[in-house]
CSV table of C-alpha atoms and ligand atoms in Angstrom, one decimal:
chain,number,residue,atom,x,y,z
A,532,MET,CA,-8.6,20.0,-53.9
A,533,THR,CA,-10.2,23.4,-54.7
A,534,ARG,CA,-13.7,21.9,-53.7
A,535,PHE,CA,-12.0,20.7,-50.4
A,536,LEU,CA,-10.2,24.3,-49.7
A,537,GLU,CA,-13.6,26.0,-50.5
A,538,TYR,CA,-15.6,24.0,-48.3
A,539,THR,CA,-13.1,24.4,-45.5
A,540,THR,CA,-12.7,28.3,-46.0
A,541,ARG,CA,-16.6,28.6,-45.9
A,542,HIS,CA,-17.6,26.1,-43.0
A,543,TYR,CA,-14.4,26.4,-40.9
A,544,ASP,CA,-16.8,27.5,-38.1
A,545,LYS,CA,-18.9,24.6,-38.1
A,546,LEU,CA,-16.0,22.0,-38.0
A,547,ILE,CA,-14.6,24.4,-34.7
A,548,GLU,CA,-17.9,24.1,-33.5
A,549,ALA,CA,-18.3,20.3,-33.9
A,550,LEU,CA,-14.7,19.9,-32.3
A,551,LEU,CA,-15.5,21.9,-29.5
A,552,GLU,CA,-18.8,19.8,-29.2
A,553,HIS,CA,-16.7,16.6,-29.6
A,554,LEU,CA,-14.5,18.0,-26.4
A,555,GLN,CA,-17.2,19.3,-24.3
A,556,MET,CA,-19.1,15.9,-24.6
A,557,VAL,CA,-15.8,13.8,-23.9
A,558,GLY,CA,-15.0,16.5,-20.9
A,559,VAL,CA,-18.4,16.4,-19.3
A,560,THR,CA,-18.3,12.1,-19.8
A,561,LEU,CA,-14.7,12.0,-18.2
A,562,VAL,CA,-15.2,14.1,-15.3
A,563,ILE,CA,-18.4,12.1,-14.1
A,564,SER,CA,-16.8,8.8,-15.2
A,565,ILE,CA,-13.8,9.2,-13.3
A,566,VAL,CA,-15.7,10.5,-10.0
A,567,LEU,CA,-18.1,7.5,-10.3
A,568,ALA,CA,-15.5,5.0,-10.9
A,569,LEU,CA,-13.4,6.2,-8.0
A,570,VAL,CA,-16.7,6.0,-5.5
A,571,ILE,CA,-17.1,2.5,-6.9
A,572,SER,CA,-13.6,1.4,-6.5
A,573,LEU,CA,-13.4,2.7,-3.1
A,574,CYS,CA,-16.3,0.7,-2.2
A,575,ILE,CA,-15.5,-2.6,-3.4
A,576,MET,CA,-11.4,-2.4,-3.7
A,577,ASP,CA,-11.4,-4.8,-0.1
A,578,ARG,CA,-14.2,-6.6,-1.0
A,579,LYS,CA,-12.7,-9.2,-3.0
A,580,ARG,CA,-15.9,-11.3,-3.9
A,581,ILE,CA,-18.2,-8.2,-4.6
A,582,SER,CA,-15.4,-6.6,-6.7
A,583,SER,CA,-15.5,-9.6,-9.0
A,584,TRP,CA,-19.0,-9.5,-9.5
A,585,VAL,CA,-18.9,-6.0,-10.1
A,586,MET,CA,-16.3,-6.5,-12.9
A,587,ARG,CA,-18.2,-9.2,-14.2
A,588,VAL,CA,-21.4,-7.1,-14.6
A,589,CYS,CA,-19.4,-4.0,-16.1
A,590,SER,CA,-17.9,-6.4,-18.6
A,591,MET,CA,-21.2,-7.6,-19.7
A,592,ILE,CA,-22.6,-4.0,-20.1
A,593,TYR,CA,-19.1,-3.4,-22.3
A,594,ALA,CA,-20.2,-6.1,-24.5
A,595,ILE,CA,-23.2,-4.4,-25.5
A,596,PRO,CA,-22.8,-2.7,-29.1
A,597,SER,CA,-22.9,1.0,-28.7
A,598,LEU,CA,-25.7,1.9,-31.0
A,599,ALA,CA,-27.7,-1.0,-29.2
A,600,LEU,CA,-26.9,0.7,-26.0
A,601,PHE,CA,-27.9,4.3,-27.2
A,602,ALA,CA,-31.4,2.7,-28.7
A,603,LEU,CA,-32.2,1.6,-25.3
A,604,LEU,CA,-31.5,4.6,-23.4
A,605,ILE,CA,-33.6,7.0,-25.8
A,606,PRO,CA,-36.7,6.4,-24.1
A,607,LEU,CA,-35.3,6.9,-20.7
A,608,THR,CA,-33.2,10.0,-21.6
A,609,GLY,CA,-34.6,11.3,-24.7
A,610,LEU,CA,-32.3,12.3,-27.8
A,611,GLY,CA,-29.1,14.5,-27.4
A,612,SER,CA,-26.0,15.0,-26.0
A,613,SER,CA,-27.0,13.8,-22.3
A,614,THR,CA,-28.0,10.5,-23.6
A,615,ALA,CA,-24.8,10.1,-25.2
A,616,VAL,CA,-22.8,11.2,-22.0
A,617,VAL,CA,-25.0,8.4,-20.1
A,618,VAL,CA,-23.9,5.8,-22.4
A,619,LEU,CA,-20.3,6.8,-22.6
A,620,VAL,CA,-20.2,7.0,-19.0
A,621,ILE,CA,-21.4,3.4,-18.6
A,622,TYR,CA,-18.9,2.1,-21.0
A,623,ASN,CA,-16.0,3.6,-19.2
A,624,GLN,CA,-17.2,2.3,-16.0
A,625,TYR,CA,-15.6,-1.0,-17.3
A,626,ILE,CA,-12.1,0.5,-18.0
A,627,LEU,CA,-11.9,2.6,-15.1
A,628,VAL,CA,-13.2,0.5,-12.3
A,629,ARG,CA,-11.1,-2.2,-13.6
A,630,SER,CA,-7.8,-0.4,-13.5
A,631,PHE,CA,-8.7,1.5,-10.5
A,632,THR,CA,-9.5,-1.3,-8.2
A,633,GLU,CA,-6.9,-3.5,-10.0
A,634,GLY,CA,-4.2,-0.8,-9.2
A,635,LEU,CA,-5.2,-0.1,-5.6
A,636,GLN,CA,-5.6,-3.9,-4.9
A,637,LEU,CA,-2.1,-4.5,-6.0
A,638,VAL,CA,-0.4,-2.0,-3.8
A,639,ASP,CA,1.9,-4.4,-1.6
A,640,ALA,CA,0.3,-5.4,1.3
A,641,GLY,CA,3.4,-5.5,3.2
A,642,ILE,CA,3.6,-1.5,2.6
A,643,ARG,CA,-0.2,-1.4,3.7
A,644,GLU,CA,0.1,-3.4,6.6
A,645,ALA,CA,3.3,-1.0,7.7
A,646,ALA,CA,1.1,2.1,7.3
A,647,VAL,CA,-1.7,0.7,9.2
A,648,GLY,CA,0.9,-0.4,11.9
A,649,MET,CA,2.5,3.0,12.4
A,650,GLY,CA,-0.8,4.4,13.4
A,651,MET,CA,-2.2,5.8,10.1
A,652,THR,CA,-6.0,6.4,9.8
A,653,LYS,CA,-7.8,4.3,6.9
A,654,TRP,CA,-8.0,7.5,5.1
A,655,GLN,CA,-4.1,8.5,5.8
A,656,VAL,CA,-3.5,5.5,4.6
A,657,PHE,CA,-5.4,5.8,1.6
A,658,ILE,CA,-4.3,9.2,0.6
A,659,LYS,CA,-0.6,8.8,1.7
A,660,VAL,CA,0.3,5.2,0.3
A,661,ARG,CA,-2.4,3.5,-1.5
A,662,PHE,CA,-3.4,6.0,-3.8
A,663,PRO,CA,-0.2,7.5,-5.0
A,664,LEU,CA,1.3,4.0,-5.2
A,665,ALA,CA,-1.9,3.4,-7.6
A,666,LEU,CA,-1.7,6.4,-9.4
A,667,ASP,CA,0.0,5.0,-12.6
A,668,ALA,CA,-2.2,2.0,-13.0
A,669,MET,CA,-4.9,4.6,-12.5
A,670,VAL,CA,-3.8,6.9,-15.0
A,671,ALA,CA,-3.3,4.1,-17.6
A,672,GLY,CA,-6.8,3.1,-17.0
A,673,ILE,CA,-8.0,7.0,-17.6
A,674,HIS,CA,-5.6,7.0,-21.0
A,675,ILE,CA,-7.6,3.9,-22.6
A,676,ALA,CA,-11.2,5.5,-21.6
A,677,VAL,CA,-10.2,9.2,-23.2
A,678,ILE,CA,-9.2,7.3,-26.0
A,679,SER,CA,-12.0,5.3,-26.5
A,680,THR,CA,-14.7,8.0,-24.9
A,681,ILE,CA,-13.3,10.3,-28.2
A,682,GLY,CA,-14.1,7.5,-30.7
A,683,ILE,CA,-17.4,6.4,-29.2
A,684,ALA,CA,-18.4,10.0,-29.0
A,685,THR,CA,-18.7,10.4,-32.6
A,686,ILE,CA,-21.3,7.2,-32.7
A,687,GLY,CA,-23.4,10.0,-30.4
A,688,ALA,CA,-24.3,11.9,-33.5
A,689,THR,CA,-26.8,8.8,-34.3
A,690,ILE,CA,-29.1,10.2,-31.5
A,691,GLY,CA,-28.2,14.1,-32.3
A,692,ALA,CA,-25.3,14.6,-29.9
A,693,GLY,CA,-23.3,17.0,-32.0
A,694,GLY,CA,-19.7,16.5,-32.1
A,695,LEU,CA,-17.4,15.4,-34.8
A,696,GLY,CA,-19.7,12.5,-35.6
A,697,SER,CA,-22.3,14.9,-37.0
A,698,ILE,CA,-19.8,15.7,-39.7
A,699,LEU,CA,-19.0,12.2,-40.4
A,700,PHE,CA,-22.4,11.0,-40.7
A,701,ASP,CA,-23.7,14.3,-42.6
A,702,GLY,CA,-20.6,13.3,-45.0
A,703,MET,CA,-21.9,9.8,-45.2
A,704,ARG,CA,-25.5,10.8,-45.9
A,705,THR,CA,-24.8,13.5,-48.4
A,706,GLN,CA,-22.0,11.6,-50.2
A,707,ASN,CA,-19.8,14.8,-49.1
A,708,GLY,CA,-16.0,13.5,-49.1
A,709,VAL,CA,-14.6,16.6,-47.6
A,710,LYS,CA,-17.0,16.2,-44.8
A,711,ILE,CA,-16.0,12.4,-44.2
A,712,VAL,CA,-12.5,13.8,-44.6
A,713,TRP,CA,-12.6,16.3,-42.0
A,714,GLY,CA,-14.2,14.3,-39.6
A,715,THR,CA,-11.7,11.6,-39.9
A,716,VAL,CA,-8.7,13.9,-39.7
A,717,LEU,CA,-10.2,15.8,-36.6
A,718,SER,CA,-10.8,12.8,-34.6
A,719,VAL,CA,-7.5,11.3,-35.5
A,720,VAL,CA,-5.8,14.8,-34.5
A,721,LEU,CA,-8.0,14.8,-31.4
A,722,VAL,CA,-6.6,11.3,-30.4
A,723,LEU,CA,-3.2,11.8,-31.0
A,724,ALA,CA,-2.7,15.3,-29.2
A,725,VAL,CA,-5.0,14.0,-26.2
A,726,ASN,CA,-2.5,10.8,-26.2
A,727,GLY,CA,0.6,12.7,-26.5
A,728,LEU,CA,-0.8,14.6,-23.5
A,729,LEU,CA,-1.5,11.9,-21.1
A,730,LYS,CA,1.8,10.3,-22.4
A,731,LEU,CA,3.2,13.3,-20.5
A,732,ALA,CA,1.4,13.3,-17.8
A,733,GLU,CA,2.6,9.4,-17.2
A,734,LYS,CA,6.0,10.4,-17.6
A,735,LYS,CA,5.5,13.2,-14.9
A,736,ILE,CA,3.9,10.9,-12.3
A,737,LYS,CA,6.6,8.0,-13.0
A,738,LYS,CA,9.2,10.4,-12.6
A,739,GLY,CA,7.7,12.6,-9.8
A,740,ILE,CA,6.1,9.5,-7.4
A,741,TYR,CA,8.3,6.4,-8.3
A,742,HIS,CA,11.4,8.2,-9.4
A,743,MET,CA,12.0,6.1,-12.2
A,744,GLU,CA,13.3,7.5,-15.8
A,745,THR,CA,11.8,5.9,-18.4
B,232,MET,CA,9.8,-3.2,37.7
B,233,SER,CA,6.4,-1.9,35.9
B,234,ILE,CA,5.2,-4.5,33.2
B,235,ALA,CA,5.1,-3.1,29.6
B,236,VAL,CA,3.3,-6.0,28.2
B,237,GLU,CA,0.9,-8.2,29.8
B,238,PHE,CA,-0.9,-11.3,27.8
B,239,LYS,CA,-3.6,-12.8,30.1
B,240,ASP,CA,-4.9,-16.3,28.6
B,241,VAL,CA,-4.9,-15.0,25.2
B,242,THR,CA,-6.3,-17.1,22.4
B,243,LYS,CA,-6.4,-16.2,18.3
B,244,LYS,CA,-8.0,-18.7,16.0
B,245,PHE,CA,-8.5,-17.2,12.3
B,246,ALA,CA,-11.9,-18.0,10.7
B,247,GLY,CA,-11.7,-21.5,8.8
B,248,ALA,CA,-8.6,-22.4,10.9
B,249,GLY,CA,-8.4,-25.7,12.6
B,250,ALA,CA,-6.3,-25.2,15.6
B,251,ASN,CA,-5.8,-22.0,17.3
B,252,ALA,CA,-2.8,-19.7,16.1
B,253,VAL,CA,-2.3,-18.6,19.4
B,254,ASP,CA,-3.3,-20.8,22.1
B,255,HIS,CA,-4.2,-19.7,25.6
B,256,VAL,CA,-1.2,-17.9,26.4
B,257,SER,CA,-0.2,-16.0,29.3
B,258,PHE,CA,2.9,-13.8,30.1
B,259,GLN,CA,4.6,-10.7,31.3
B,260,VAL,CA,7.0,-8.5,29.8
B,261,GLU,CA,8.7,-6.1,32.1
B,262,LYS,CA,9.5,-2.6,30.9
B,263,GLY,CA,13.1,-2.2,29.5
B,264,GLU,CA,13.4,-5.7,28.4
B,265,LEU,CA,14.4,-7.3,25.0
B,266,VAL,CA,12.3,-10.2,24.6
B,267,THR,CA,12.9,-12.5,21.8
B,268,ILE,CA,10.1,-14.7,20.5
B,269,LEU,CA,11.5,-17.9,19.0
B,270,GLY,CA,10.1,-20.5,16.9
B,271,THR,CA,9.5,-22.5,13.8
B,272,SER,CA,7.5,-20.7,10.9
B,273,GLY,CA,3.7,-21.0,11.7
B,274,CYS,CA,3.8,-21.3,15.4
B,275,GLY,CA,2.1,-18.2,16.0
B,276,LYS,CA,4.9,-15.4,16.5
B,277,THR,CA,3.5,-12.8,14.1
B,278,THR,CA,0.4,-13.5,15.1
B,279,LEU,CA,0.8,-12.9,18.8
B,280,MET,CA,3.1,-9.9,18.2
B,281,LYS,CA,0.4,-8.1,16.2
B,282,MET,CA,-2.1,-8.5,18.6
B,283,ILE,CA,-0.1,-6.0,20.5
B,284,ASN,CA,-0.7,-3.3,17.9
B,285,ARG,CA,-4.4,-4.5,17.4
B,286,LEU,CA,-3.7,-5.6,13.8
B,287,TYR,CA,-5.4,-8.6,15.0
B,288,ASP,CA,-7.7,-8.9,17.8
B,289,PRO,CA,-7.6,-11.7,20.2
B,290,THR,CA,-10.4,-14.2,20.2
B,291,SER,CA,-10.2,-14.5,23.9
B,292,GLY,CA,-8.4,-13.2,26.6
B,293,GLU,CA,-7.1,-9.9,27.5
B,294,ILE,CA,-3.7,-7.7,26.7
B,295,ASP,CA,-2.7,-4.9,28.8
B,296,VAL,CA,-0.1,-2.3,27.5
B,297,PHE,CA,1.4,-0.7,30.4
B,298,GLY,CA,-1.6,-2.0,32.6
B,299,GLU,CA,-4.1,-0.8,30.2
B,300,ASP,CA,-6.5,-3.1,28.3
B,301,ILE,CA,-5.8,-2.5,24.8
B,302,ALA,CA,-9.5,-3.5,23.8
B,303,ARG,CA,-10.5,-0.3,25.1
B,304,THR,CA,-8.2,1.6,23.4
B,305,ASP,CA,-8.5,3.5,20.1
B,306,PRO,CA,-6.2,1.3,18.1
B,307,VAL,CA,-4.9,4.1,15.8
B,308,LEU,CA,-3.7,6.0,18.8
B,309,LEU,CA,-2.1,2.7,20.4
B,310,ARG,CA,-0.3,2.2,17.3
B,311,ARG,CA,1.3,5.7,16.9
B,312,LYS,CA,3.2,4.7,21.0
B,313,ILE,CA,4.3,1.2,19.5
B,314,GLY,CA,6.9,1.0,16.9
B,315,TYR,CA,6.8,-1.9,14.7
B,316,VAL,CA,9.2,-3.0,12.1
B,317,ILE,CA,8.5,-5.8,9.6
B,318,GLN,CA,10.5,-8.5,7.6
B,319,GLN,CA,8.9,-7.2,4.4
B,320,ILE,CA,10.7,-3.6,5.6
B,321,GLY,CA,7.5,-2.1,4.1
B,322,LEU,CA,9.5,1.4,3.3
B,323,PHE,CA,7.1,3.5,1.3
B,324,PRO,CA,9.1,3.4,-2.3
B,325,HIS,CA,7.3,6.9,-3.1
B,326,MET,CA,8.9,8.7,-0.2
B,327,THR,CA,12.5,9.6,0.5
B,328,VAL,CA,14.3,8.4,3.5
B,329,ALA,CA,13.6,11.2,5.4
B,330,LYS,CA,10.2,11.3,4.2
B,331,ASN,CA,9.9,7.6,5.4
B,332,ILE,CA,11.4,8.5,8.6
B,333,ALA,CA,9.2,11.0,9.2
B,334,THR,CA,6.0,9.2,8.8
B,335,VAL,CA,5.0,9.3,12.4
B,336,PRO,CA,6.1,12.7,13.5
B,337,ASP,CA,3.8,14.0,10.3
B,338,ILE,CA,0.8,12.2,11.7
B,339,LEU,CA,1.5,13.6,15.1
B,340,LYS,CA,1.8,17.0,13.6
B,341,TRP,CA,5.5,18.0,14.8
B,342,ASP,CA,6.9,20.8,13.7
B,343,LYS,CA,9.2,20.8,10.7
B,344,GLU,CA,12.8,21.7,12.6
B,345,LYS,CA,11.8,19.2,15.3
B,346,THR,CA,11.2,16.6,12.8
B,347,ASP,CA,14.4,17.3,10.9
B,348,GLN,CA,16.2,17.4,13.5
B,349,ARG,CA,15.1,13.8,14.8
B,350,ILE,CA,15.6,12.6,11.4
B,351,ASP,CA,19.3,13.3,11.3
B,352,GLU,CA,19.8,11.9,15.0
B,353,LEU,CA,17.9,8.7,13.8
B,354,LEU,CA,20.1,8.3,10.5
B,355,LYS,CA,23.0,8.5,12.9
B,356,LEU,CA,21.9,6.3,15.5
B,357,VAL,CA,21.5,3.4,12.7
B,358,ASN,CA,24.9,4.3,11.4
B,359,LEU,CA,24.0,6.1,8.0
B,360,ASP,CA,25.3,9.5,7.1
B,361,PRO,CA,22.1,11.7,7.0
B,362,GLU,CA,23.7,14.3,4.2
B,363,GLU,CA,24.1,10.9,2.2
B,364,TYR,CA,20.8,9.5,2.8
B,365,LYS,CA,18.2,11.7,3.7
B,366,SER,CA,16.9,12.5,0.1
B,367,ARG,CA,17.5,8.8,-1.3
B,368,TYR,CA,14.7,6.7,-2.2
B,369,PRO,CA,14.2,3.2,-0.5
B,370,ALA,CA,15.3,1.6,-4.5
B,371,GLN,CA,18.5,3.3,-3.9
B,372,LEU,CA,19.1,1.6,-0.9
B,373,SER,CA,20.9,-1.8,0.0
B,374,GLY,CA,18.7,-4.7,2.1
B,375,GLY,CA,20.8,-4.0,4.8
B,376,GLN,CA,20.1,0.0,4.8
B,377,GLN,CA,16.7,-0.6,3.8
B,378,GLN,CA,16.3,-2.6,7.5
B,379,ARG,CA,18.1,0.3,9.4
B,380,VAL,CA,15.7,3.2,7.7
B,381,GLY,CA,12.9,0.6,8.6
B,382,LEU,CA,14.5,0.7,12.2
B,383,ALA,CA,14.7,4.4,12.3
B,384,ARG,CA,11.2,5.1,11.0
B,385,ALA,CA,9.8,2.9,13.9
B,386,LEU,CA,11.7,4.6,16.5
B,387,ALA,CA,11.0,8.2,15.2
B,388,ALA,CA,8.2,9.3,17.7
B,389,ASP,CA,10.3,7.3,20.8
B,390,PRO,CA,7.9,4.9,21.3
B,391,GLN,CA,7.8,3.0,24.5
B,392,ILE,CA,7.6,-0.4,23.0
B,393,MET,CA,9.3,-1.8,19.9
B,394,LEU,CA,7.6,-4.3,18.1
B,395,LEU,CA,10.1,-6.3,15.6
B,396,ASP,CA,9.0,-9.2,13.4
B,397,GLU,CA,12.1,-11.0,11.7
B,398,PRO,CA,13.4,-7.6,10.9
B,399,PHE,CA,16.8,-9.2,9.9
B,400,GLY,CA,15.2,-12.2,8.1
B,401,ALA,CA,16.4,-11.4,4.5
B,402,ILE,CA,19.8,-9.6,5.3
B,403,ASP,CA,23.0,-11.6,4.6
B,404,ALA,CA,25.1,-12.9,7.8
B,405,ILE,CA,27.7,-10.2,8.3
B,406,ASN,CA,25.2,-7.5,7.6
B,407,ARG,CA,22.8,-9.2,10.1
B,408,SER,CA,25.4,-9.6,12.7
B,409,ASN,CA,26.3,-5.8,12.5
B,410,LEU,CA,22.4,-4.9,12.8
B,411,GLN,CA,22.4,-6.8,15.6
B,412,ASP,CA,25.1,-5.2,17.8
B,413,GLU,CA,23.5,-2.2,16.7
B,414,LEU,CA,20.2,-2.9,17.8
B,415,LEU,CA,21.5,-4.4,21.2
B,416,ALA,CA,22.9,-0.8,21.5
B,417,ILE,CA,19.9,1.2,20.7
B,418,HIS,CA,18.0,-1.0,23.0
B,419,ARG,CA,20.4,-0.3,26.1
B,420,ARG,CA,20.5,3.1,25.2
B,421,SER,CA,17.1,3.5,25.0
B,422,GLY,CA,15.8,1.6,27.9
B,423,LYS,CA,12.4,1.0,25.9
B,424,THR,CA,10.8,-2.5,25.8
B,425,PHE,CA,11.5,-4.3,22.6
B,426,LEU,CA,9.8,-7.6,21.4
B,427,PHE,CA,11.9,-9.2,18.7
B,428,VAL,CA,10.5,-12.1,16.7
B,429,THR,CA,12.8,-14.4,15.1
B,430,HIS,CA,13.2,-18.0,13.8
B,431,ASP,CA,16.8,-18.1,14.3
B,432,VAL,CA,18.3,-19.8,17.6
B,433,THR,CA,21.7,-17.7,17.8
B,434,GLU,CA,19.9,-14.4,17.1
B,435,ALA,CA,17.3,-15.0,19.6
B,436,LEU,CA,20.2,-16.1,22.4
B,437,LYS,CA,22.4,-13.5,21.3
B,438,LEU,CA,19.8,-10.1,21.5
B,439,GLY,CA,17.0,-11.4,24.4
B,440,THR,CA,17.6,-10.4,27.8
B,441,LYS,CA,14.8,-13.1,27.9
B,442,VAL,CA,13.7,-15.7,25.1
B,443,MET,CA,10.2,-17.1,24.8
B,444,ILE,CA,10.1,-20.2,23.1
B,445,MET,CA,6.9,-20.8,20.9
B,446,ASP,CA,5.6,-24.0,19.4
B,447,ARG,CA,2.1,-24.4,17.9
B,448,GLY,CA,0.6,-21.4,19.9
B,449,ARG,CA,1.7,-22.1,22.8
B,450,ILE,CA,4.8,-20.8,24.8
B,451,GLN,CA,7.2,-23.7,25.5
B,452,GLN,CA,9.6,-21.7,27.8
B,453,PHE,CA,10.1,-17.9,28.8
B,454,ASP,CA,13.3,-17.5,30.6
B,455,THR,CA,16.7,-15.9,30.3
B,456,PRO,CA,18.7,-17.3,27.7
B,457,ARG,CA,21.1,-18.6,30.0
B,458,GLU,CA,18.4,-20.7,31.5
B,459,VAL,CA,17.0,-22.0,28.5
B,460,LEU,CA,20.2,-23.1,27.2
B,461,ASP,CA,21.0,-24.8,30.5
B,462,HIS,CA,17.5,-26.2,31.8
B,463,PRO,CA,15.4,-26.4,29.0
B,464,ALA,CA,12.0,-26.7,30.2
B,465,ASN,CA,10.6,-29.8,28.0
B,466,ASP,CA,12.2,-32.0,24.8
B,467,TYR,CA,11.2,-29.3,22.2
B,468,VAL,CA,13.0,-26.6,23.8
B,469,ALA,CA,16.0,-29.2,24.2
B,470,SER,CA,16.0,-30.3,20.8
B,471,LEU,CA,16.2,-26.4,19.5
B,472,MET,CA,19.1,-26.1,21.7
B,473,LYS,CA,20.7,-28.8,21.0
B,474,SER,CA,20.6,-27.6,17.0
B,475,VAL,CA,22.8,-24.9,18.0
B,476,VAL,CA,25.3,-26.6,20.4
B,477,GLU,CA,25.7,-29.0,17.8
B,478,GLY,CA,26.3,-26.6,15.1
B,479,LEU,CA,29.2,-24.9,17.4
B,480,GLU,CA,30.7,-28.5,18.0
B,481,PHE,CA,31.2,-28.9,14.8
B,482,LEU,CA,33.6,-26.5,14.3
B,483,LYS,CA,35.6,-27.6,17.3
C,1924,ADP,N1,-4.5,-13.7,8.6
C,1924,ADP,C1,-4.7,-15.0,8.6
C,1924,ADP,N2,-5.8,-15.7,8.2
C,1924,ADP,C2,-6.1,-17.3,8.6
C,1924,ADP,N3,-4.6,-17.7,9.0
C,1924,ADP,C3,-3.6,-17.3,9.6
C,1924,ADP,C4,-3.4,-15.6,9.6
C,1924,ADP,N4,-2.2,-15.3,9.6
C,1924,ADP,C5,-1.7,-16.3,10.3
C,1924,ADP,N5,-2.4,-17.7,9.9
C,1924,ADP,C6,-1.8,-18.9,10.7
C,1924,ADP,O1,-1.8,-18.7,12.1
C,1924,ADP,C7,-0.5,-19.8,12.2
C,1924,ADP,C8,0.3,-18.8,12.7
C,1924,ADP,O2,0.8,-17.9,11.9
C,1924,ADP,P1,1.8,-16.9,12.3
C,1924,ADP,O3,1.6,-15.9,13.4
C,1924,ADP,O4,2.0,-15.8,11.0
C,1924,ADP,O5,3.3,-17.7,12.6
C,1924,ADP,P2,4.7,-17.3,12.5
C,1924,ADP,O6,5.0,-16.1,12.6
C,1924,ADP,O7,5.0,-18.0,13.8
C,1924,ADP,O8,5.3,-18.1,11.3
C,1924,ADP,C9,-0.4,-20.3,10.9
C,1924,ADP,O9,-0.8,-21.5,10.5
C,1924,ADP,C10,-0.7,-19.3,10.0
C,1924,ADP,O10,-1.3,-20.1,8.7
C,1925,MG,MG1,5.8,-14.6,11.1
């Protein structure tokens, strides 16, 4: 216990730095992932055959173990956090494109037709009707992506991406229990905090857009 | 009398379908008529109607709206001048009644005051108290009330033509009868051209200034309700009319 406190007071700056690194990696990954997934989903949402093919490819990539994907990409993008971000973005595409496309495709056909029939442009149909009605499915997908990104990002430490993973792996290498505990605790706290925030956002959307009490 | 809608030898064949959904159809609808389009399910009523606001384009033939070939118009602009009500209602669940009704005025960028005034006016027209219903969401309305809002929404920008595709199909008999009476009153007051699809013979005869009877993509008869009843053009029409008359006879 004294060892624990000693380490913590001496190295709390390192812990905070790792946490911030982690948050940054996750943040950058999410922004890129969401933008990319939106673009892909918009392109494929009204093309049934293409969308099922894209989903198949994404799920195949998703099945590749993350370590293998990191290893495969090092020759292309080198060591460091940019490679980690690339891998995380690729993984997220499966989760995000799937939830975005399905959400957008599931918006009631009668409602969409009414919108078109009243003289909305394609863009107006999307912004005023389709997007808001798909939003809860899309946010649910983002939720899963965030949680999975926080987890997989720890493995980024194996290629020098930093973050909470570096504390965990350091701890394992040097058999330092305190580091392992801190790495784990911070990861869990991060997930729980983000989880809470997203739940709140989802509730807001349900109330604000669909007027449903949860 | 000016012609609101004219079909000139119009055919629609869906890709992969064996038969034409609408098969060499020609007719004229005069301004101010309420034409009911009657026929069994799958005979091409919806397809015919959706060609008027260009949700579908014909495979061959020409459709004129107020003398203008619609193939040469921008479909989006055309649709804003045509009111459209469908059976599934299609109200936007994430918008209030007021917002739903304001759909086309908003697209047309009316100022807020004019839109608000129009919303109240329309809700009164379809017998819903504006103060009570304006800020409700579709899920907080009964089926009949939703359809009233759908009607108000289609009427919002005062379209010259209204297309109604089985709007009362899912509504119980009493509410349907009330809605029919209201629709008739709205039509008479507006002087606009209405096309109303139904598979209910009584409804078609009650509402129509003229009735168009369709079977397998073709028009079987297009005439006043009286004429259709008294002088059915062929066996198909005769049997359709007989079913109504028999239904009434049974009660006597
Ligand atoms: N989008 C479509 N694609 C292919 N076939 C269609 C489509 N819409 C309608 N059809 C076919 O065209 C015919 C007429 O359909 P429809 O106009 O919907 O009939 P109604 O409205 O009279 O019930 C039917 O045989 C139907 O299966
Ligand atoms: Mg139909």
